């Protein structure tokens, strides 16, 4: 756990007590199967879902007692990407290597929603808005009432749309040092002391590109 988790809207932190039991602390939204002040026994599918979320939010390495969770993550098509880095070369010869923090990844439903938000909202505006009432059959073909089917996800799209378009009316007074997360400095020093072979390889490629000096 780090100060990066503090203050996030939807955060869940798991602290291992043994190989099978964890203490769970959460703030905001959480999976429905994680219940307040209860012993929660997860199914295999639920365990996989949480493992994938943990693995996708790991910066550098993930350690598992068994190899299965790692393979499951890859088999789900949820390929893990290493954090992006930037390399700066100073006129004095020193090199600075920094890790850019990854975008937070959530569960499958969240990831699917973030990718399909625009198409869902477009469908709502063209087919549903002003045409379908709560108790009407949903137009998606589920044969359920709209209020028990697509209404919730449409309301979420509408909320995001209004938040985006109302931002211009908001006024904030925030110190710049609090406005963004700072990148993590991995290394700073002489070129010959770059610690990892991968970073050295990238640095040599940059030199071959004959880039101009940093200003």
Tab-separated table of C-alpha atoms in Angstrom:
chain	number	residue	atom	x	y	z
A	1	UNK	CA	0.000	0.000	0.000
A	2	UNK	CA	1.257	3.483	-0.780
A	3	UNK	CA	-0.042	7.046	-0.613
A	4	UNK	CA	-1.246	6.543	-4.184
A	5	UNK	CA	-4.235	4.593	-2.885
A	6	UNK	CA	-5.251	7.252	-0.366
A	7	UNK	CA	-8.156	9.373	-1.540
A	8	UNK	CA	-9.017	7.389	-4.651
A	9	UNK	CA	-12.726	7.184	-5.420
A	10	UNK	CA	-12.884	3.388	-5.700
A	11	UNK	CA	-10.095	1.663	-3.820
A	12	UNK	CA	-9.752	-1.830	-2.397
A	13	UNK	CA	-6.686	-2.984	-0.470
A	14	UNK	CA	-6.088	-6.630	0.413
A	15	UNK	CA	-3.681	-7.518	3.219
A	16	UNK	CA	-2.708	-11.216	3.385
A	17	UNK	CA	-3.198	-12.975	6.717
A	18	UNK	CA	-2.409	-16.421	5.301
A	19	UNK	CA	-2.363	-18.082	1.886
A	20	UNK	CA	-6.181	-18.254	1.918
A	21	UNK	CA	-7.376	-15.317	4.029
A	22	UNK	CA	-7.052	-11.574	3.478
A	23	UNK	CA	-8.163	-8.493	5.313
A	24	UNK	CA	-10.025	-6.239	2.924
A	25	UNK	CA	-10.302	-2.468	3.221
A	26	UNK	CA	-12.271	-0.538	0.651
A	27	UNK	CA	-13.500	2.949	-0.148
A	28	UNK	CA	-16.222	3.598	-2.700
A	29	UNK	CA	-17.460	0.988	-5.146
A	30	UNK	CA	-16.493	-2.673	-4.756
A	31	UNK	CA	-17.524	-6.083	-6.107
A	32	UNK	CA	-20.906	-7.182	-4.761
A	33	UNK	CA	-19.429	-10.369	-3.326
A	34	UNK	CA	-17.196	-8.380	-0.944
A	35	UNK	CA	-19.461	-7.653	2.019
A	36	UNK	CA	-19.026	-5.331	4.997
A	37	UNK	CA	-17.880	-6.944	8.268
A	38	UNK	CA	-18.301	-10.464	6.910
A	39	UNK	CA	-16.303	-13.566	6.102
A	40	UNK	CA	-16.505	-13.769	2.318
A	41	UNK	CA	-15.743	-17.060	0.594
A	42	UNK	CA	-15.098	-16.378	-3.086
A	43	UNK	CA	-15.799	-18.669	-5.994
A	44	UNK	CA	-13.026	-19.520	-8.425
A	45	UNK	CA	-14.406	-17.019	-10.941
A	46	UNK	CA	-14.512	-14.234	-8.348
A	47	UNK	CA	-10.972	-15.022	-7.232
A	48	UNK	CA	-9.747	-14.842	-10.828
A	49	UNK	CA	-11.458	-11.475	-11.295
A	50	UNK	CA	-9.686	-9.990	-8.265
A	51	UNK	CA	-6.348	-11.577	-9.218
A	52	UNK	CA	-6.551	-10.030	-12.690
A	53	UNK	CA	-7.283	-6.598	-11.203
A	54	UNK	CA	-4.293	-6.936	-8.834
A	55	UNK	CA	-1.948	-8.064	-11.604
A	56	UNK	CA	-3.004	-5.284	-13.940
A	57	UNK	CA	-2.362	-2.657	-11.284
A	58	UNK	CA	1.128	-3.924	-10.447
A	59	UNK	CA	3.909	-1.586	-11.534
A	60	UNK	CA	6.847	-3.897	-12.003
A	61	UNK	CA	6.417	-7.393	-10.632
A	62	UNK	CA	3.766	-9.709	-9.268
A	63	UNK	CA	4.532	-12.712	-7.103
A	64	UNK	CA	2.140	-15.659	-6.823
A	65	UNK	CA	2.407	-18.876	-4.852
A	66	UNK	CA	1.228	-20.724	-7.969
A	67	UNK	CA	1.688	-19.968	-11.647
A	68	UNK	CA	-1.995	-20.453	-12.480
A	69	UNK	CA	-3.180	-16.869	-11.739
A	70	UNK	CA	-0.491	-15.445	-13.991
A	71	UNK	CA	-1.458	-17.769	-16.835
A	72	UNK	CA	-5.144	-17.050	-16.299
A	73	UNK	CA	-4.466	-13.357	-16.662
A	74	UNK	CA	-2.786	-13.866	-20.025
A	75	UNK	CA	-5.381	-16.348	-21.243
A	76	UNK	CA	-8.121	-13.819	-20.586
A	77	UNK	CA	-6.572	-11.575	-23.209
A	78	UNK	CA	-5.748	-9.080	-20.510
A	79	UNK	CA	-2.109	-8.786	-21.522
A	80	UNK	CA	-0.069	-6.902	-18.966
A	81	UNK	CA	1.958	-3.912	-20.074
A	82	UNK	CA	4.969	-2.627	-18.249
A	83	UNK	CA	4.826	0.963	-17.039
A	84	UNK	CA	6.045	3.395	-19.662
A	85	UNK	CA	9.353	5.153	-19.078
A	86	UNK	CA	10.999	8.291	-20.269
A	87	UNK	CA	14.722	8.932	-20.496
A	88	UNK	CA	16.222	12.389	-20.250
A	89	UNK	CA	19.843	13.195	-21.094
A	90	UNK	CA	21.273	16.340	-19.511
A	91	UNK	CA	23.984	18.510	-21.021
A	92	UNK	CA	26.298	17.549	-18.176
A	93	UNK	CA	26.095	13.910	-19.298
A	94	UNK	CA	23.798	12.542	-16.584
A	95	UNK	CA	20.805	10.419	-17.483
A	96	UNK	CA	17.433	10.465	-15.736
A	97	UNK	CA	15.082	7.483	-16.135
A	98	UNK	CA	11.526	7.829	-14.849
A	99	UNK	CA	8.544	5.501	-14.741
A	100	UNK	CA	5.244	6.992	-15.840
A	101	UNK	CA	2.478	5.644	-13.677
A	102	UNK	CA	0.017	3.303	-15.328
A	103	UNK	CA	-3.616	4.103	-15.799
A	104	UNK	CA	-5.621	2.309	-13.178
A	105	UNK	CA	-7.320	-0.804	-14.497
A	106	UNK	CA	-10.511	-2.093	-12.957
A	107	UNK	CA	-12.638	-5.153	-13.509
A	108	UNK	CA	-13.845	-6.514	-16.843
A	109	UNK	CA	-17.154	-4.682	-16.631
A	110	UNK	CA	-15.383	-1.383	-15.970
A	111	UNK	CA	-12.841	-1.938	-18.720
A	112	UNK	CA	-15.583	-2.861	-21.195
A	113	UNK	CA	-17.583	0.235	-20.246
A	114	UNK	CA	-14.588	2.572	-20.661
A	115	UNK	CA	-13.935	1.188	-24.148
A	116	UNK	CA	-17.560	1.224	-25.295
A	117	UNK	CA	-18.817	4.374	-23.564
A	118	UNK	CA	-19.021	6.472	-26.730
A	119	UNK	CA	-20.899	3.826	-28.727
A	120	UNK	CA	-23.297	3.170	-25.810
A	121	UNK	CA	-24.021	6.876	-25.416
A	122	UNK	CA	-24.468	7.326	-29.162
A	123	UNK	CA	-26.950	4.428	-29.212
A	124	UNK	CA	-28.843	5.986	-26.302
A	125	UNK	CA	-29.111	9.369	-28.053
A	126	UNK	CA	-30.318	7.881	-31.345
A	127	UNK	CA	-32.622	5.076	-30.139
A	128	UNK	CA	-33.660	5.638	-26.519
A	129	UNK	CA	-33.646	9.325	-25.586
A	130	UNK	CA	-37.219	10.613	-25.320
A	131	UNK	CA	-38.589	7.420	-26.898
A	132	UNK	CA	-38.377	4.707	-24.245
A	133	UNK	CA	-39.897	4.947	-20.758
A	134	UNK	CA	-38.836	3.039	-17.653
A	135	UNK	CA	-41.540	0.378	-17.922
A	136	UNK	CA	-41.253	-0.107	-21.686
A	137	UNK	CA	-39.481	-3.144	-23.077
A	138	UNK	CA	-35.794	-2.500	-23.616
A	139	UNK	CA	-34.794	-2.203	-27.259
A	140	UNK	CA	-31.719	-4.392	-26.842
A	141	UNK	CA	-33.783	-7.570	-27.315
A	142	UNK	CA	-33.497	-8.903	-23.769
A	143	UNK	CA	-37.318	-8.840	-23.339
A	144	UNK	CA	-36.795	-7.114	-19.976
A	145	UNK	CA	-38.237	-3.788	-18.934
A	146	UNK	CA	-35.930	-0.874	-19.671
A	147	UNK	CA	-35.545	-0.039	-15.954
A	148	UNK	CA	-34.237	-3.556	-15.281
A	149	UNK	CA	-31.969	-3.685	-18.293
A	150	UNK	CA	-30.040	-0.857	-20.000
A	151	UNK	CA	-31.374	2.109	-17.998
A	152	UNK	CA	-28.596	1.984	-15.388
A	153	UNK	CA	-25.745	2.019	-17.892
A	154	UNK	CA	-27.467	4.777	-19.897
A	155	UNK	CA	-27.846	6.886	-16.756
A	156	UNK	CA	-24.151	6.417	-16.103
A	157	UNK	CA	-23.316	7.583	-19.643
A	158	UNK	CA	-25.554	10.635	-19.207
A	159	UNK	CA	-23.871	11.474	-15.892
A	160	UNK	CA	-20.401	11.310	-17.466
A	161	UNK	CA	-21.571	13.450	-20.395
A	162	UNK	CA	-22.920	16.166	-18.098
A	163	UNK	CA	-19.836	16.109	-15.881
A	164	UNK	CA	-17.586	16.621	-18.920
A	165	UNK	CA	-19.694	19.446	-20.359
A	166	UNK	CA	-20.123	21.238	-17.037
A	167	UNK	CA	-16.419	21.312	-16.232
A	168	UNK	CA	-15.995	24.676	-17.970
A	169	UNK	CA	-18.194	26.237	-15.274
A	170	UNK	CA	-16.071	24.967	-12.406
A	171	UNK	CA	-13.365	27.112	-10.840
A	172	UNK	CA	-10.598	25.633	-8.721
A	173	UNK	CA	-7.657	27.045	-6.859
A	174	UNK	CA	-5.183	24.176	-6.550
A	175	UNK	CA	-1.440	24.323	-6.162
A	176	UNK	CA	0.273	22.873	-9.300
A	177	UNK	CA	2.236	20.439	-7.165
A	178	UNK	CA	-1.027	18.685	-6.252
A	179	UNK	CA	-2.593	18.686	-9.701
A	180	UNK	CA	-0.805	15.653	-11.165
A	181	UNK	CA	0.969	12.589	-9.930
A	182	UNK	CA	4.708	12.857	-10.160
A	183	UNK	CA	6.509	10.145	-12.058
A	184	UNK	CA	8.712	7.707	-10.156
A	185	UNK	CA	12.417	8.328	-10.581
A	186	UNK	CA	14.082	5.000	-11.291
A	187	UNK	CA	17.644	6.197	-11.915
A	188	UNK	CA	19.668	9.367	-12.205
A	189	UNK	CA	23.395	9.387	-12.766
A	190	UNK	CA	26.198	8.845	-15.289
A	191	UNK	CA	25.372	7.020	-18.514
A	192	UNK	CA	27.755	4.164	-17.749
A	193	UNK	CA	25.892	3.376	-14.507
A	194	UNK	CA	22.436	2.777	-16.041
A	195	UNK	CA	21.351	-0.264	-13.985
A	196	UNK	CA	19.332	-2.494	-16.347
A	197	UNK	CA	20.269	-3.993	-19.689
A	198	UNK	CA	16.901	-2.981	-21.185
A	199	UNK	CA	17.397	0.674	-20.257
A	200	UNK	CA	20.949	0.588	-21.581
A	201	UNK	CA	19.682	-0.865	-24.852
A	202	UNK	CA	17.035	1.861	-25.199
A	203	UNK	CA	19.592	4.540	-24.364
A	204	UNK	CA	21.969	3.270	-27.069
A	205	UNK	CA	19.118	3.328	-29.596
A	206	UNK	CA	18.370	6.929	-28.647
A	207	UNK	CA	22.004	7.878	-29.185
A	208	UNK	CA	21.909	6.330	-32.657
A	209	UNK	CA	18.898	8.517	-33.468
A	210	UNK	CA	21.276	11.456	-33.023
A	211	UNK	CA	18.789	13.486	-31.038
A	212	UNK	CA	19.618	17.079	-30.231
A	213	UNK	CA	20.602	18.216	-26.735
A	214	UNK	CA	17.975	18.720	-24.067
A	215	UNK	CA	17.148	22.352	-23.326
